Amino acid sequence: MEKQEYRILIKHRFLIGKTSEQSLQWLQKCYPTSTPSRTTVYRWFSEFKMGRTGTGGACKGKDGEGGGNDGTDMGDREKEIW
């Protein structure tokens, strides 16, 4: 499964009111051989809590669009996570 697809699943779990831990456990159950790390799931939950709506790229920003938020100027931290 592609990273973008996992991000969409994480966002869905966030939107239906699940916690990051519940979502991680669900992902581990459904995709045992390719689950994103705990850090990744928790980081994306944090991004969504701060108002981010997009799932493209590992950049910071509320909508993932404009102002360099197209995923092309990722910092070292974001590259390591994704």
C-alpha atoms as a PDB file:
ATOM      1  CA  MET A   1       0.000   0.000   0.000  1.00  0.00           C
ATOM      2  CA  GLU A   2       1.247   3.492  -0.847  1.00  0.00           C
ATOM      3  CA  LYS A   3       2.039   6.109   1.803  1.00  0.00           C
ATOM      4  CA  GLN A   4      -0.716   8.360   0.481  1.00  0.00           C
ATOM      5  CA  GLU A   5      -3.266   5.571   0.990  1.00  0.00           C
ATOM      6  CA  TYR A   6      -2.179   5.129   4.618  1.00  0.00           C
ATOM      7  CA  ARG A   7      -2.488   8.875   5.161  1.00  0.00           C
ATOM      8  CA  ILE A   8      -6.049   8.764   3.860  1.00  0.00           C
ATOM      9  CA  LEU A   9      -6.878   5.894   6.225  1.00  0.00           C
ATOM     10  CA  ILE A  10      -5.327   7.784   9.140  1.00  0.00           C
ATOM     11  CA  LYS A  11      -7.337  10.885   8.244  1.00  0.00           C
ATOM     12  CA  HIS A  12     -10.539   8.823   8.028  1.00  0.00           C
ATOM     13  CA  ARG A  13      -9.926   7.358  11.487  1.00  0.00           C
ATOM     14  CA  PHE A  14      -9.314  10.886  12.812  1.00  0.00           C
ATOM     15  CA  LEU A  15     -12.534  12.179  11.263  1.00  0.00           C
ATOM     16  CA  ILE A  16     -14.662   9.397  12.746  1.00  0.00           C
ATOM     17  CA  GLY A  17     -13.334  10.177  16.215  1.00  0.00           C
ATOM     18  CA  LYS A  18     -10.852   7.388  16.804  1.00  0.00           C
ATOM     19  CA  THR A  19      -7.683   8.032  18.789  1.00  0.00           C
ATOM     20  CA  SER A  20      -4.208   7.715  17.358  1.00  0.00           C
ATOM     21  CA  GLU A  21      -3.643   4.564  19.441  1.00  0.00           C
ATOM     22  CA  GLN A  22      -6.902   2.973  18.265  1.00  0.00           C
ATOM     23  CA  SER A  23      -5.971   3.805  14.697  1.00  0.00           C
ATOM     24  CA  LEU A  24      -2.479   2.368  15.040  1.00  0.00           C
ATOM     25  CA  GLN A  25      -3.862  -0.869  16.464  1.00  0.00           C
ATOM     26  CA  TRP A  26      -6.436  -1.082  13.663  1.00  0.00           C
ATOM     27  CA  LEU A  27      -3.756  -0.532  11.014  1.00  0.00           C
ATOM     28  CA  GLN A  28      -1.539  -3.171  12.626  1.00  0.00           C
ATOM     29  CA  LYS A  29      -4.426  -5.646  12.591  1.00  0.00           C
ATOM     30  CA  CYS A  30      -5.443  -4.937   8.985  1.00  0.00           C
ATOM     31  CA  TYR A  31      -1.951  -4.456   7.493  1.00  0.00           C
ATOM     32  CA  PRO A  32       0.441  -6.414   9.725  1.00  0.00           C
ATOM     33  CA  THR A  33       3.352  -6.465   7.286  1.00  0.00           C
ATOM     34  CA  SER A  34       3.344  -2.818   6.231  1.00  0.00           C
ATOM     35  CA  THR A  35       1.887  -0.670   9.014  1.00  0.00           C
ATOM     36  CA  PRO A  36       3.302   2.859   9.341  1.00  0.00           C
ATOM     37  CA  SER A  37       5.295   3.476  12.508  1.00  0.00           C
ATOM     38  CA  ARG A  38       3.693   4.697  15.741  1.00  0.00           C
ATOM     39  CA  THR A  39       5.511   8.013  15.286  1.00  0.00           C
ATOM     40  CA  THR A  40       4.050   8.463  11.807  1.00  0.00           C
ATOM     41  CA  VAL A  41       0.472   7.749  12.889  1.00  0.00           C
ATOM     42  CA  TYR A  42       0.755  10.065  15.908  1.00  0.00           C
ATOM     43  CA  ARG A  43       2.370  12.812  13.819  1.00  0.00           C
ATOM     44  CA  TRP A  44      -0.417  12.738  11.236  1.00  0.00           C
ATOM     45  CA  PHE A  45      -3.033  12.857  14.001  1.00  0.00           C
ATOM     46  CA  SER A  46      -1.241  15.891  15.383  1.00  0.00           C
ATOM     47  CA  GLU A  47      -1.256  17.534  11.947  1.00  0.00           C
ATOM     48  CA  PHE A  48      -5.010  16.946  11.581  1.00  0.00           C
ATOM     49  CA  LYS A  49      -5.659  18.285  15.101  1.00  0.00           C
ATOM     50  CA  MET A  50      -3.817  21.473  14.121  1.00  0.00           C
ATOM     51  CA  GLY A  51      -6.194  21.919  11.203  1.00  0.00           C
ATOM     52  CA  ARG A  52      -4.439  20.288   8.312  1.00  0.00           C
ATOM     53  CA  THR A  53      -6.920  18.953   5.777  1.00  0.00           C
ATOM     54  CA  GLY A  54      -4.710  17.573   3.009  1.00  0.00           C
ATOM     55  CA  THR A  55      -2.880  14.265   2.949  1.00  0.00           C
ATOM     56  CA  GLY A  56      -0.430  15.000   0.146  1.00  0.00           C
ATOM     57  CA  GLY A  57       3.237  15.295   0.951  1.00  0.00           C
ATOM     58  CA  ALA A  58       4.823  15.450   4.360  1.00  0.00           C
ATOM     59  CA  CYS A  59       4.843  19.226   4.522  1.00  0.00           C
ATOM     60  CA  LYS A  60       3.340  21.479   7.135  1.00  0.00           C
ATOM     61  CA  GLY A  61       0.205  23.451   6.369  1.00  0.00           C
ATOM     62  CA  LYS A  62      -3.539  23.453   6.802  1.00  0.00           C
ATOM     63  CA  ASP A  63      -4.502  22.493   3.275  1.00  0.00           C
ATOM     64  CA  GLY A  64      -1.322  21.169   1.684  1.00  0.00           C
ATOM     65  CA  GLU A  65      -1.598  23.761  -1.084  1.00  0.00           C
ATOM     66  CA  GLY A  66       0.245  26.920  -2.044  1.00  0.00           C
ATOM     67  CA  GLY A  67       3.017  28.736  -0.272  1.00  0.00           C
ATOM     68  CA  GLY A  68       5.487  25.916  -0.761  1.00  0.00           C
ATOM     69  CA  ASN A  69       3.138  23.367   0.748  1.00  0.00           C
ATOM     70  CA  ASP A  70       3.140  21.112  -2.280  1.00  0.00           C
ATOM     71  CA  GLY A  71       5.484  18.605  -0.676  1.00  0.00           C
ATOM     72  CA  THR A  72       8.496  19.641  -2.733  1.00  0.00           C
ATOM     73  CA  ASP A  73      10.282  21.529   0.041  1.00  0.00           C
ATOM     74  CA  MET A  74      10.164  18.918   2.798  1.00  0.00           C
ATOM     75  CA  GLY A  75      12.599  19.330   5.633  1.00  0.00           C
ATOM     76  CA  ASP A  76      14.945  16.590   6.809  1.00  0.00           C
ATOM     77  CA  ARG A  77      12.598  15.623   9.656  1.00  0.00           C
ATOM     78  CA  GLU A  78       9.683  15.024   7.299  1.00  0.00           C
ATOM     79  CA  LYS A  79      11.825  13.070   4.832  1.00  0.00           C
ATOM     80  CA  GLU A  80      12.928  10.736   7.623  1.00  0.00           C
ATOM     81  CA  ILE A  81       9.351  10.037   8.689  1.00  0.00           C
ATOM     82  CA  TRP A  82       8.035   9.463   5.179  1.00  0.00           C
END
